[in-house]
């Protein structure tokens, strides 16, 4: 079950309402064999990454590639991951 239309959208709105700049991966981002440059840059420039695990998260190649990049930033430049 995708969480974009439920929990994730509510979390996104709450963070924005609190004045926090939020980047949310969405369906309009191009998908390919690698993470797009815009998504890679957003991950690298984020001070905190919030990963929302859905029921089928681990079955998504795309989600796992994003998580791999997030964890790389955590290890190499100390980014916070929630």
Short mmCIF file of N, CA and C in Angstrom, two decimals:
data_model
loop_
_atom_site.label_atom_id
_atom_site.label_comp_id
_atom_site.label_asym_id
_atom_site.label_seq_id
_atom_site.Cartn_x
_atom_site.Cartn_y
_atom_site.Cartn_z
N UNK A 1 0.85 -1.19 0.00
CA UNK A 1 0.00 0.00 0.00
C UNK A 1 0.88 1.24 0.00
N UNK A 2 0.65 2.13 -0.93
CA UNK A 2 1.39 3.38 -1.03
C UNK A 2 0.88 4.33 0.04
N UNK A 3 1.79 5.03 0.70
CA UNK A 3 1.40 5.95 1.78
C UNK A 3 1.33 7.40 1.33
N UNK A 4 1.58 7.68 0.04
CA UNK A 4 1.61 9.07 -0.43
C UNK A 4 0.32 9.82 -0.17
N UNK A 5 -0.82 9.16 -0.35
CA UNK A 5 -2.11 9.84 -0.23
C UNK A 5 -2.64 9.81 1.20
N UNK A 6 -1.92 9.20 2.11
CA UNK A 6 -2.42 9.13 3.48
C UNK A 6 -1.39 9.71 4.44
N UNK A 7 -0.67 8.88 5.14
CA UNK A 7 0.26 9.34 6.16
C UNK A 7 1.28 10.34 5.62
N UNK A 8 1.90 10.02 4.50
CA UNK A 8 2.96 10.87 3.97
C UNK A 8 2.45 12.26 3.61
N UNK A 9 1.27 12.34 3.01
CA UNK A 9 0.74 13.66 2.65
C UNK A 9 0.39 14.48 3.89
N UNK A 10 -0.10 13.82 4.94
CA UNK A 10 -0.41 14.53 6.18
C UNK A 10 0.88 15.02 6.86
N UNK A 11 1.91 14.18 6.88
CA UNK A 11 3.20 14.57 7.46
C UNK A 11 3.79 15.73 6.68
N UNK A 12 3.75 15.66 5.37
CA UNK A 12 4.26 16.72 4.50
C UNK A 12 3.57 18.04 4.80
N UNK A 13 2.25 18.03 4.88
CA UNK A 13 1.49 19.25 5.16
C UNK A 13 1.81 19.80 6.54
N UNK A 14 1.92 18.94 7.53
CA UNK A 14 2.22 19.39 8.89
C UNK A 14 3.60 20.04 8.97
N UNK A 15 4.58 19.45 8.30
CA UNK A 15 5.93 20.03 8.31
C UNK A 15 5.95 21.37 7.59
N UNK A 16 5.26 21.47 6.46
CA UNK A 16 5.18 22.74 5.74
C UNK A 16 4.48 23.80 6.59
N UNK A 17 3.40 23.43 7.24
CA UNK A 17 2.67 24.38 8.10
C UNK A 17 3.52 24.86 9.26
N UNK A 18 4.50 24.06 9.67
CA UNK A 18 5.41 24.44 10.75
C UNK A 18 6.58 25.29 10.23
N UNK A 19 6.57 25.59 8.93
CA UNK A 19 7.60 26.43 8.35
C UNK A 19 8.86 25.68 7.94
N UNK A 20 8.78 24.38 7.83
CA UNK A 20 9.93 23.57 7.45
C UNK A 20 9.89 23.33 5.95
N UNK A 21 11.02 23.61 5.27
CA UNK A 21 11.09 23.34 3.84
C UNK A 21 11.14 21.84 3.64
N UNK A 22 10.25 21.33 2.81
CA UNK A 22 10.11 19.89 2.63
C UNK A 22 10.22 19.54 1.14
N UNK A 23 11.03 18.53 0.84
CA UNK A 23 11.07 17.97 -0.51
C UNK A 23 10.44 16.60 -0.43
N UNK A 24 9.44 16.37 -1.25
CA UNK A 24 8.78 15.06 -1.25
C UNK A 24 8.94 14.43 -2.62
N UNK A 25 9.49 13.24 -2.64
CA UNK A 25 9.57 12.46 -3.87
C UNK A 25 8.14 12.23 -4.35
N UNK A 26 7.90 12.39 -5.64
CA UNK A 26 6.55 12.14 -6.13
C UNK A 26 6.58 11.42 -7.46
N UNK A 27 5.42 11.10 -7.93
CA UNK A 27 5.29 10.31 -9.16
C UNK A 27 5.80 11.04 -10.40
N UNK A 28 5.91 12.39 -10.35
CA UNK A 28 6.31 13.12 -11.54
C UNK A 28 7.82 13.06 -11.78
N UNK A 29 8.59 12.63 -10.78
CA UNK A 29 10.03 12.51 -11.00
C UNK A 29 10.30 11.37 -11.97
N UNK A 30 11.21 11.62 -12.93
CA UNK A 30 11.51 10.56 -13.90
C UNK A 30 12.19 9.38 -13.22
N UNK A 31 11.79 8.20 -13.61
CA UNK A 31 12.38 6.99 -13.04
C UNK A 31 13.24 6.32 -14.11
N UNK A 32 14.37 5.84 -13.70
CA UNK A 32 15.27 5.20 -14.63
C UNK A 32 16.16 4.21 -13.91
N UNK A 33 17.32 3.98 -14.47
CA UNK A 33 18.25 3.02 -13.89
C UNK A 33 19.02 3.64 -12.72
N UNK A 34 19.00 4.96 -12.63
CA UNK A 34 19.69 5.65 -11.54
C UNK A 34 18.75 6.69 -10.95
N UNK A 35 19.11 7.17 -9.76
CA UNK A 35 18.35 8.26 -9.16
C UNK A 35 18.58 9.50 -10.01
N UNK A 36 17.53 10.25 -10.30
CA UNK A 36 17.65 11.44 -11.14
C UNK A 36 18.54 12.47 -10.45
N UNK A 37 19.20 13.32 -11.23
CA UNK A 37 20.05 14.36 -10.63
C UNK A 37 19.30 15.26 -9.65
N UNK A 38 18.04 15.59 -9.94
CA UNK A 38 17.29 16.47 -9.04
C UNK A 38 17.01 15.78 -7.70
N UNK A 39 16.70 14.50 -7.73
CA UNK A 39 16.45 13.77 -6.49
C UNK A 39 17.76 13.55 -5.72
N UNK A 40 18.82 13.22 -6.43
CA UNK A 40 20.14 13.05 -5.80
C UNK A 40 20.55 14.33 -5.08
N UNK A 41 20.38 15.47 -5.74
CA UNK A 41 20.74 16.76 -5.15
C UNK A 41 19.87 17.06 -3.93
N UNK A 42 18.59 16.79 -4.02
CA UNK A 42 17.69 17.02 -2.89
C UNK A 42 18.10 16.18 -1.69
N UNK A 43 18.46 14.93 -1.91
CA UNK A 43 18.91 14.06 -0.82
C UNK A 43 20.21 14.59 -0.23
N UNK A 44 21.16 14.96 -1.08
CA UNK A 44 22.46 15.43 -0.61
C UNK A 44 22.35 16.73 0.17
N UNK A 45 21.43 17.61 -0.21
CA UNK A 45 21.30 18.91 0.44
C UNK A 45 20.39 18.90 1.66
N UNK A 46 19.69 17.83 1.87
CA UNK A 46 18.78 17.74 3.02
C UNK A 46 19.58 17.52 4.30
N UNK A 47 19.22 18.26 5.34
CA UNK A 47 19.88 18.05 6.64
C UNK A 47 19.29 16.84 7.34
N UNK A 48 18.02 16.57 7.08
CA UNK A 48 17.33 15.44 7.70
C UNK A 48 16.52 14.71 6.62
N UNK A 49 16.60 13.40 6.62
CA UNK A 49 15.76 12.59 5.74
C UNK A 49 14.79 11.79 6.59
N UNK A 50 13.53 11.86 6.23
CA UNK A 50 12.50 11.07 6.91
C UNK A 50 12.07 9.98 5.94
N UNK A 51 12.33 8.75 6.31
CA UNK A 51 11.98 7.62 5.45
C UNK A 51 10.69 7.01 5.99
N UNK A 52 9.68 6.94 5.13
CA UNK A 52 8.39 6.36 5.51
C UNK A 52 8.29 5.00 4.84
N UNK A 53 8.29 3.96 5.65
CA UNK A 53 8.22 2.60 5.13
C UNK A 53 6.77 2.17 4.96
N UNK A 54 6.43 1.77 3.75
CA UNK A 54 5.10 1.21 3.49
C UNK A 54 5.22 -0.31 3.53
N UNK A 55 4.11 -0.96 3.40
CA UNK A 55 4.08 -2.43 3.43
C UNK A 55 4.98 -3.04 2.36
N UNK A 56 4.99 -2.44 1.18
CA UNK A 56 5.76 -2.99 0.06
C UNK A 56 7.05 -2.24 -0.23
N UNK A 57 7.49 -1.41 0.70
CA UNK A 57 8.68 -0.57 0.49
C UNK A 57 9.87 -1.39 -0.01
N UNK A 58 10.18 -2.46 0.67
CA UNK A 58 11.38 -3.25 0.35
C UNK A 58 11.28 -3.98 -0.98
N UNK A 59 10.09 -4.03 -1.56
CA UNK A 59 9.92 -4.67 -2.86
C UNK A 59 10.16 -3.70 -4.02
N UNK A 60 10.33 -2.42 -3.69
CA UNK A 60 10.52 -1.40 -4.72
C UNK A 60 12.00 -1.13 -4.94
N UNK A 61 12.49 -1.46 -6.13
CA UNK A 61 13.88 -1.18 -6.48
C UNK A 61 14.16 0.30 -6.31
N UNK A 62 13.23 1.13 -6.77
CA UNK A 62 13.40 2.58 -6.71
C UNK A 62 13.53 3.07 -5.27
N UNK A 63 12.66 2.62 -4.38
CA UNK A 63 12.73 3.02 -2.97
C UNK A 63 14.05 2.60 -2.34
N UNK A 64 14.51 1.41 -2.67
CA UNK A 64 15.77 0.93 -2.10
C UNK A 64 16.96 1.73 -2.61
N UNK A 65 16.93 2.18 -3.86
CA UNK A 65 18.01 3.03 -4.38
C UNK A 65 18.02 4.38 -3.67
N UNK A 66 16.83 4.94 -3.42
CA UNK A 66 16.76 6.20 -2.67
C UNK A 66 17.30 6.01 -1.26
N UNK A 67 16.91 4.93 -0.61
CA UNK A 67 17.38 4.65 0.75
C UNK A 67 18.89 4.45 0.77
N UNK A 68 19.42 3.80 -0.24
CA UNK A 68 20.87 3.61 -0.35
C UNK A 68 21.58 4.96 -0.38
N UNK A 69 21.06 5.90 -1.17
CA UNK A 69 21.66 7.24 -1.26
C UNK A 69 21.52 7.99 0.06
N UNK A 70 20.36 7.89 0.69
CA UNK A 70 20.15 8.55 1.98
C UNK A 70 21.15 8.02 3.01
N UNK A 71 21.33 6.71 3.06
CA UNK A 71 22.25 6.12 4.04
C UNK A 71 23.71 6.45 3.71
N UNK A 72 24.02 6.58 2.44
CA UNK A 72 25.37 7.02 2.05
C UNK A 72 25.65 8.41 2.62
N UNK A 73 24.68 9.31 2.50
CA UNK A 73 24.83 10.66 3.04
C UNK A 73 24.93 10.63 4.57
N UNK A 74 24.23 9.73 5.18
CA UNK A 74 24.32 9.57 6.64
C UNK A 74 25.74 9.16 7.04
N UNK A 75 26.29 8.18 6.34
CA UNK A 75 27.62 7.66 6.67
C UNK A 75 28.73 8.66 6.35
N UNK A 76 28.64 9.31 5.20
CA UNK A 76 29.76 10.13 4.73
C UNK A 76 29.74 11.57 5.21
N UNK A 77 28.55 12.16 5.37
CA UNK A 77 28.51 13.58 5.77
C UNK A 77 27.63 13.82 6.99
N UNK A 78 27.24 12.74 7.64
CA UNK A 78 26.55 12.87 8.92
C UNK A 78 25.12 13.34 8.87
N UNK A 79 24.45 13.15 7.75
CA UNK A 79 23.04 13.55 7.66
C UNK A 79 22.20 12.71 8.61
N UNK A 80 21.18 13.34 9.17
CA UNK A 80 20.28 12.67 10.11
C UNK A 80 19.22 11.91 9.33
N UNK A 81 18.93 10.69 9.74
CA UNK A 81 17.90 9.88 9.11
C UNK A 81 16.89 9.46 10.17
N UNK A 82 15.63 9.74 9.90
CA UNK A 82 14.54 9.32 10.79
C UNK A 82 13.69 8.30 10.08
#
